PDB file of C-alpha atoms in Angstrom:
ATOM      1  CA  MET A 271     -30.722   7.107  41.610  1.00  0.00           C
ATOM      2  CA  GLN A 272     -33.696   4.899  40.806  1.00  0.00           C
ATOM      3  CA  HIS A 273     -34.144   1.527  42.506  1.00  0.00           C
ATOM      4  CA  VAL A 274     -35.575  -1.736  41.161  1.00  0.00           C
ATOM      5  CA  HIS A 275     -37.509  -3.971  43.555  1.00  0.00           C
ATOM      6  CA  SER A 276     -39.546  -5.954  41.009  1.00  0.00           C
ATOM      7  CA  TYR A 277     -39.474  -7.228  37.443  1.00  0.00           C
ATOM      8  CA  ARG A 278     -41.838  -8.526  34.774  1.00  0.00           C
ATOM      9  CA  PRO A 279     -41.109 -11.407  32.386  1.00  0.00           C
ATOM     10  CA  ALA A 280     -40.586 -10.645  28.696  1.00  0.00           C
ATOM     11  CA  GLY A 281     -43.789  -9.922  26.805  1.00  0.00           C
ATOM     12  CA  GLU A 282     -45.905  -8.841  29.794  1.00  0.00           C
ATOM     13  CA  ILE A 283     -45.371  -5.101  29.245  1.00  0.00           C
ATOM     14  CA  SER A 284     -46.094  -3.504  25.876  1.00  0.00           C
ATOM     15  CA  ASP A 285     -45.093   0.089  26.718  1.00  0.00           C
ATOM     16  CA  PRO A 286     -41.578   0.964  25.533  1.00  0.00           C
ATOM     17  CA  PRO A 287     -38.823   0.855  28.169  1.00  0.00           C
ATOM     18  CA  ILE A 288     -37.031   4.068  29.144  1.00  0.00           C
ATOM     19  CA  ASP A 289     -33.668   2.338  28.580  1.00  0.00           C
ATOM     20  CA  THR A 290     -31.863  -1.000  28.400  1.00  0.00           C
ATOM     21  CA  VAL A 291     -29.177  -2.873  30.307  1.00  0.00           C
ATOM     22  CA  THR A 292     -27.141  -5.378  28.275  1.00  0.00           C
ATOM     23  CA  LEU A 293     -25.586  -8.344  30.074  1.00  0.00           C
ATOM     24  CA  PRO A 294     -23.994 -11.675  29.097  1.00  0.00           C
ATOM     25  CA  HIS A 295     -25.760 -14.838  30.295  1.00  0.00           C
ATOM     26  CA  ASP A 296     -23.492 -15.387  33.324  1.00  0.00           C
ATOM     27  CA  LEU A 297     -24.229 -11.876  34.651  1.00  0.00           C
ATOM     28  CA  ARG A 298     -28.022 -12.149  34.260  1.00  0.00           C
ATOM     29  CA  HIS A 299     -28.468 -14.143  37.481  1.00  0.00           C
ATOM     30  CA  LEU A 300     -28.964 -11.263  39.905  1.00  0.00           C
ATOM     31  CA  ARG A 301     -30.385 -10.222  43.255  1.00  0.00           C
ATOM     32  CA  ARG A 302     -28.573  -7.019  44.241  1.00  0.00           C
ATOM     33  CA  LYS A 303     -26.357  -5.063  41.859  1.00  0.00           C
ATOM     34  CA  LEU A 304     -25.665  -1.580  40.563  1.00  0.00           C
ATOM     35  CA  LEU A 305     -26.570  -1.704  36.876  1.00  0.00           C
ATOM     36  CA  HIS A 306     -25.212   0.629  34.199  1.00  0.00           C
ATOM     37  CA  LEU A 307     -27.835   1.474  31.592  1.00  0.00           C
ATOM     38  CA  SER A 308     -27.079   2.087  27.919  1.00  0.00           C
ATOM     39  CA  ASN A 309     -27.599   5.867  28.357  1.00  0.00           C
ATOM     40  CA  GLY A 310     -24.965   6.017  31.129  1.00  0.00           C
ATOM     41  CA  ASP A 311     -27.426   6.230  34.043  1.00  0.00           C
ATOM     42  CA  MET A 312     -27.295   3.733  36.883  1.00  0.00           C
ATOM     43  CA  VAL A 313     -30.051   1.938  38.788  1.00  0.00           C
ATOM     44  CA  MET A 314     -29.783  -0.166  41.934  1.00  0.00           C
ATOM     45  CA  LEU A 315     -31.326  -3.612  41.567  1.00  0.00           C
ATOM     46  CA  ASP A 316     -32.422  -4.894  44.971  1.00  0.00           C
ATOM     47  CA  LEU A 317     -34.685  -7.958  44.817  1.00  0.00           C
ATOM     48  CA  LYS A 318     -35.800 -10.285  47.629  1.00  0.00           C
ATOM     49  CA  GLU A 319     -34.477 -13.342  45.741  1.00  0.00           C
ATOM     50  CA  ALA A 320     -32.034 -13.917  42.907  1.00  0.00           C
ATOM     51  CA  VAL A 321     -33.559 -14.002  39.427  1.00  0.00           C
ATOM     52  CA  LEU A 322     -32.219 -15.522  36.218  1.00  0.00           C
ATOM     53  CA  PHE A 323     -33.076 -12.780  33.706  1.00  0.00           C
ATOM     54  CA  HIS A 324     -33.724 -13.485  30.057  1.00  0.00           C
ATOM     55  CA  ASP A 325     -33.630 -11.222  27.029  1.00  0.00           C
ATOM     56  CA  GLY A 326     -36.683  -8.959  27.061  1.00  0.00           C
ATOM     57  CA  ASP A 327     -37.431  -9.152  30.790  1.00  0.00           C
ATOM     58  CA  ARG A 328     -38.296  -5.771  32.332  1.00  0.00           C
ATOM     59  CA  LEU A 329     -36.927  -4.220  35.502  1.00  0.00           C
ATOM     60  CA  VAL A 330     -39.572  -2.039  37.166  1.00  0.00           C
ATOM     61  CA  LEU A 331     -38.215   1.225  38.593  1.00  0.00           C
ATOM     62  CA  ASP A 332     -39.613   2.903  41.720  1.00  0.00           C
ATOM     63  CA  ASN A 333     -41.429   5.432  39.513  1.00  0.00           C
ATOM     64  CA  GLY A 334     -43.153   2.637  37.501  1.00  0.00           C
ATOM     65  CA  GLU A 335     -41.059   3.038  34.356  1.00  0.00           C
ATOM     66  CA  THR A 336     -39.180   0.009  33.058  1.00  0.00           C
ATOM     67  CA  VAL A 337     -35.725  -0.931  31.820  1.00  0.00           C
ATOM     68  CA  GLU A 338     -35.388  -3.821  29.376  1.00  0.00           C
ATOM     69  CA  VAL A 339     -32.790  -6.534  29.958  1.00  0.00           C
ATOM     70  CA  LYS A 340     -30.911  -7.341  26.749  1.00  0.00           C
ATOM     71  CA  ALA A 341     -28.768 -10.437  26.217  1.00  0.00           C
ATOM     72  CA  ALA A 342     -25.265  -9.391  25.133  1.00  0.00           C
ATOM     73  CA  ALA A 343     -23.630 -10.943  22.090  1.00  0.00           C
ATOM     74  CA  GLU A 344     -21.148 -13.606  23.225  1.00  0.00           C
ATOM     75  CA  LYS A 345     -18.498 -15.768  21.566  1.00  0.00           C
ATOM     76  CA  LEU A 346     -20.156 -19.150  21.173  1.00  0.00           C
ATOM     77  CA  PHE A 347     -20.074 -22.436  19.277  1.00  0.00           C
ATOM     78  CA  GLU A 348     -22.938 -23.398  17.011  1.00  0.00           C
ATOM     79  CA  VAL A 349     -23.205 -27.182  16.995  1.00  0.00           C
ATOM     80  CA  ARG A 350     -24.840 -28.825  13.966  1.00  0.00           C
ATOM     81  CA  ALA A 351     -25.670 -32.508  13.620  1.00  0.00           C
ATOM     82  CA  ARG A 352     -26.209 -34.949  10.746  1.00  0.00           C
ATOM     83  CA  ASP A 353     -29.860 -35.454  11.683  1.00  0.00           C
ATOM     84  CA  THR A 354     -32.314 -35.162  14.566  1.00  0.00           C
ATOM     85  CA  LEU A 355     -31.166 -38.313  16.366  1.00  0.00           C
ATOM     86  CA  HIS A 356     -27.540 -37.168  16.155  1.00  0.00           C
ATOM     87  CA  LEU A 357     -28.547 -33.750  17.606  1.00  0.00           C
ATOM     88  CA  ILE A 358     -30.230 -35.528  20.527  1.00  0.00           C
ATOM     89  CA  GLU A 359     -27.087 -37.614  21.117  1.00  0.00           C
ATOM     90  CA  LEU A 360     -24.925 -34.478  21.089  1.00  0.00           C
ATOM     91  CA  ALA A 361     -27.312 -32.766  23.524  1.00  0.00           C
ATOM     92  CA  TRP A 362     -27.012 -35.794  25.817  1.00  0.00           C
ATOM     93  CA  HIS A 363     -23.200 -35.553  25.837  1.00  0.00           C
ATOM     94  CA  LEU A 364     -23.349 -31.821  26.620  1.00  0.00           C
ATOM     95  CA  GLY A 365     -25.978 -32.331  29.309  1.00  0.00           C
ATOM     96  CA  ASN A 366     -23.889 -35.099  30.853  1.00  0.00           C
ATOM     97  CA  ARG A 367     -21.251 -32.410  31.433  1.00  0.00           C
ATOM     98  CA  HIS A 368     -23.835 -29.965  32.825  1.00  0.00           C
ATOM     99  CA  LEU A 369     -22.880 -27.330  30.241  1.00  0.00           C
ATOM    100  CA  PRO A 370     -25.231 -24.393  29.664  1.00  0.00           C
ATOM    101  CA  ALA A 371     -26.788 -24.966  26.248  1.00  0.00           C
ATOM    102  CA  GLN A 372     -29.277 -23.179  24.032  1.00  0.00           C
ATOM    103  CA  ILE A 373     -31.127 -26.009  22.299  1.00  0.00           C
ATOM    104  CA  GLU A 374     -32.997 -25.292  19.080  1.00  0.00           C
ATOM    105  CA  ASP A 375     -34.690 -27.424  16.392  1.00  0.00           C
ATOM    106  CA  ASP A 376     -31.613 -27.683  14.209  1.00  0.00           C
ATOM    107  CA  ARG A 377     -28.674 -26.663  16.395  1.00  0.00           C
ATOM    108  CA  ILE A 378     -27.234 -26.353  19.882  1.00  0.00           C
ATOM    109  CA  VAL A 379     -25.395 -23.208  20.986  1.00  0.00           C
ATOM    110  CA  ILE A 380     -22.777 -23.401  23.760  1.00  0.00           C
ATOM    111  CA  LEU A 381     -19.972 -21.307  25.203  1.00  0.00           C
ATOM    112  CA  ARG A 382     -16.636 -21.733  23.437  1.00  0.00           C
ATOM    113  CA  ASP A 383     -14.394 -24.413  24.915  1.00  0.00           C
ATOM    114  CA  HIS A 384     -11.706 -26.047  22.766  1.00  0.00           C
ATOM    115  CA  VAL A 385     -11.888 -29.360  24.674  1.00  0.00           C
ATOM    116  CA  ILE A 386     -15.654 -29.600  24.132  1.00  0.00           C
ATOM    117  CA  ARG A 387     -15.218 -28.610  20.478  1.00  0.00           C
ATOM    118  CA  SER A 388     -12.800 -31.519  19.980  1.00  0.00           C
ATOM    119  CA  MET A 389     -15.198 -33.910  21.712  1.00  0.00           C
ATOM    120  CA  LEU A 390     -18.122 -32.777  19.549  1.00  0.00           C
ATOM    121  CA  GLN A 391     -16.111 -33.004  16.324  1.00  0.00           C
ATOM    122  CA  GLY A 392     -14.986 -36.486  17.384  1.00  0.00           C
ATOM    123  CA  LEU A 393     -18.675 -37.369  17.677  1.00  0.00           C
ATOM    124  CA  GLY A 394     -19.265 -36.176  14.098  1.00  0.00           C
ATOM    125  CA  ALA A 395     -20.703 -32.713  14.816  1.00  0.00           C
ATOM    126  CA  THR A 396     -20.015 -29.595  12.792  1.00  0.00           C
ATOM    127  CA  VAL A 397     -18.890 -26.845  15.181  1.00  0.00           C
ATOM    128  CA  LEU A 398     -18.853 -23.220  14.006  1.00  0.00           C
ATOM    129  CA  ASP A 399     -17.724 -20.035  15.766  1.00  0.00           C
ATOM    130  CA  VAL A 400     -20.605 -17.564  16.171  1.00  0.00           C
ATOM    131  CA  GLU A 401     -21.144 -14.352  18.103  1.00  0.00           C
ATOM    132  CA  GLU A 402     -24.714 -13.738  19.223  1.00  0.00           C
ATOM    133  CA  PRO A 403     -26.875 -13.410  22.364  1.00  0.00           C
ATOM    134  CA  PHE A 404     -26.835 -16.610  24.453  1.00  0.00           C
ATOM    135  CA  GLN A 405     -30.056 -17.842  26.005  1.00  0.00           C
ATOM    136  CA  PRO A 406     -29.297 -21.237  27.594  1.00  0.00           C
ATOM    137  CA  ALA A 407     -32.148 -23.488  28.699  1.00  0.00           C
ATOM    138  CA  ARG A 408     -33.020 -23.068  32.353  1.00  0.00           C
ATOM    139  CA  GLY A 409     -33.161 -26.790  33.003  1.00  0.00           C
ATOM    140  CA  ALA A 410     -35.496 -28.958  35.044  1.00  0.00           C
ATOM    141  CA  TYR A 411     -34.272 -27.628  38.395  1.00  0.00           C
ATOM    142  CA  HIS A 412     -34.265 -23.954  37.426  1.00  0.00           C
ATOM    143  CA  SER A 413     -37.134 -21.521  37.595  1.00  0.00           C
ATOM    144  CA  HIS A 414     -37.335 -17.882  36.573  1.00  0.00           C
ATOM    145  CA  SER A 415     -36.843 -16.764  40.157  1.00  0.00           C
ATOM    146  CA  SER A 416     -34.326 -19.232  41.541  1.00  0.00           C
ATOM    147  CA  HIS A 417     -31.169 -21.091  40.746  1.00  0.00           C
ATOM    148  CA  ASP A 418     -31.598 -24.299  42.705  1.00  0.00           C
ATOM    149  CA  HIS A 419     -29.717 -27.221  41.217  1.00  0.00           C
ATOM    150  CA  GLY A 420     -30.604 -30.095  43.514  1.00  0.00           C
ATOM    151  CA  HIS A 421     -30.660 -33.611  42.115  1.00  0.00           C
ATOM    152  CA  ALA A 422     -32.872 -36.132  43.810  1.00  0.00           C
ATOM    153  CA  ALA A 423     -31.907 -39.811  43.454  1.00  0.00           C
ATOM    154  CA  HIS A 424     -28.785 -38.894  41.505  1.00  0.00           C
ATOM    155  CA  ASP A 425     -25.938 -41.411  41.553  1.00  0.00           C
ATOM    156  CA  HIS A 426     -22.599 -40.033  40.388  1.00  0.00           C
ATOM    157  CA  ALA A 427     -21.191 -43.484  39.701  1.00  0.00           C
ATOM    158  CA  GLY A 428     -23.493 -43.685  36.691  1.00  0.00           C
ATOM    159  CA  HIS A 429     -21.999 -40.979  34.493  1.00  0.00           C
ATOM    160  CA  ASP A 430     -18.812 -39.308  33.372  1.00  0.00           C
ATOM    161  CA  HIS A 431     -17.744 -36.031  34.967  1.00  0.00           C
ATOM    162  CA  SER A 432     -14.673 -35.310  32.857  1.00  0.00           C
ATOM    163  CA  GLY A 433     -14.695 -31.674  31.822  1.00  0.00           C
ATOM    164  CA  HIS A 434     -17.380 -31.077  34.444  1.00  0.00           C
ATOM    165  CA  ASP A 435     -17.466 -27.559  35.871  1.00  0.00           C
ATOM    166  CA  HIS A 436     -19.406 -26.884  39.053  1.00  0.00           C
ATOM    167  CA  SER A 437     -18.363 -23.254  39.370  1.00  0.00           C
ATOM    168  CA  GLY A 438     -20.956 -20.540  39.425  1.00  0.00           C
ATOM    169  CA  HIS A 439     -23.902 -22.421  40.908  1.00  0.00           C
ATOM    170  CA  ASP A 440     -25.070 -24.513  43.803  1.00  0.00           C
ATOM    171  CA  HIS A 441     -24.934 -28.185  42.965  1.00  0.00           C
ATOM    172  CA  ALA A 442     -26.278 -30.198  45.852  1.00  0.00           C
ATOM    173  CA  HIS A 443     -26.525 -33.931  45.249  1.00  0.00           C
ATOM    174  CA  HIS A 444     -28.665 -36.165  47.379  1.00  0.00           C
ATOM    175  CA  LYS A 445     -28.108 -39.891  47.058  1.00  0.00           C
ATOM    176  CA  HIS A 446     -31.001 -41.981  48.221  1.00  0.00           C
ATOM    177  CA  ASP A 447     -30.424 -45.611  49.205  1.00  0.00           C
TER     178      ASP A 447
END
């Protein structure tokens, strides 16, 4: 079985990969895991630190060949707004709930959640069911190689946490007086 100890970001390698591994967004944050490739083979990923992989990133095998990470199609909501300002307002409401979001020029894509759908429709958004790869923004506290979510000078009294899910990631808050 081949092992993976390094990776290259999407676009850095032009040679074709020997295979692919397809994963949804919540399973692309990895450090050590047995991965099942599309051809049925398996490789052992064993990195020094956890990495948030994006579509097109390459896993480098011990023999120098690469495997391409593919973002799996997921059941999502496509959020459309009346205009640019409305889209910014909708993004603010989603960000206030710390929801993973893929933000584009004319839409926001989020995971399906009927409570959030109702909130968005109440705010005047058009919300459509879509199924496509999900590539949420990493955020200001995220890098390609880590998943730190610390908030400096962050006062929780200042914003709403209804519908707020902290599962799946570290969320250290430091209040400075």
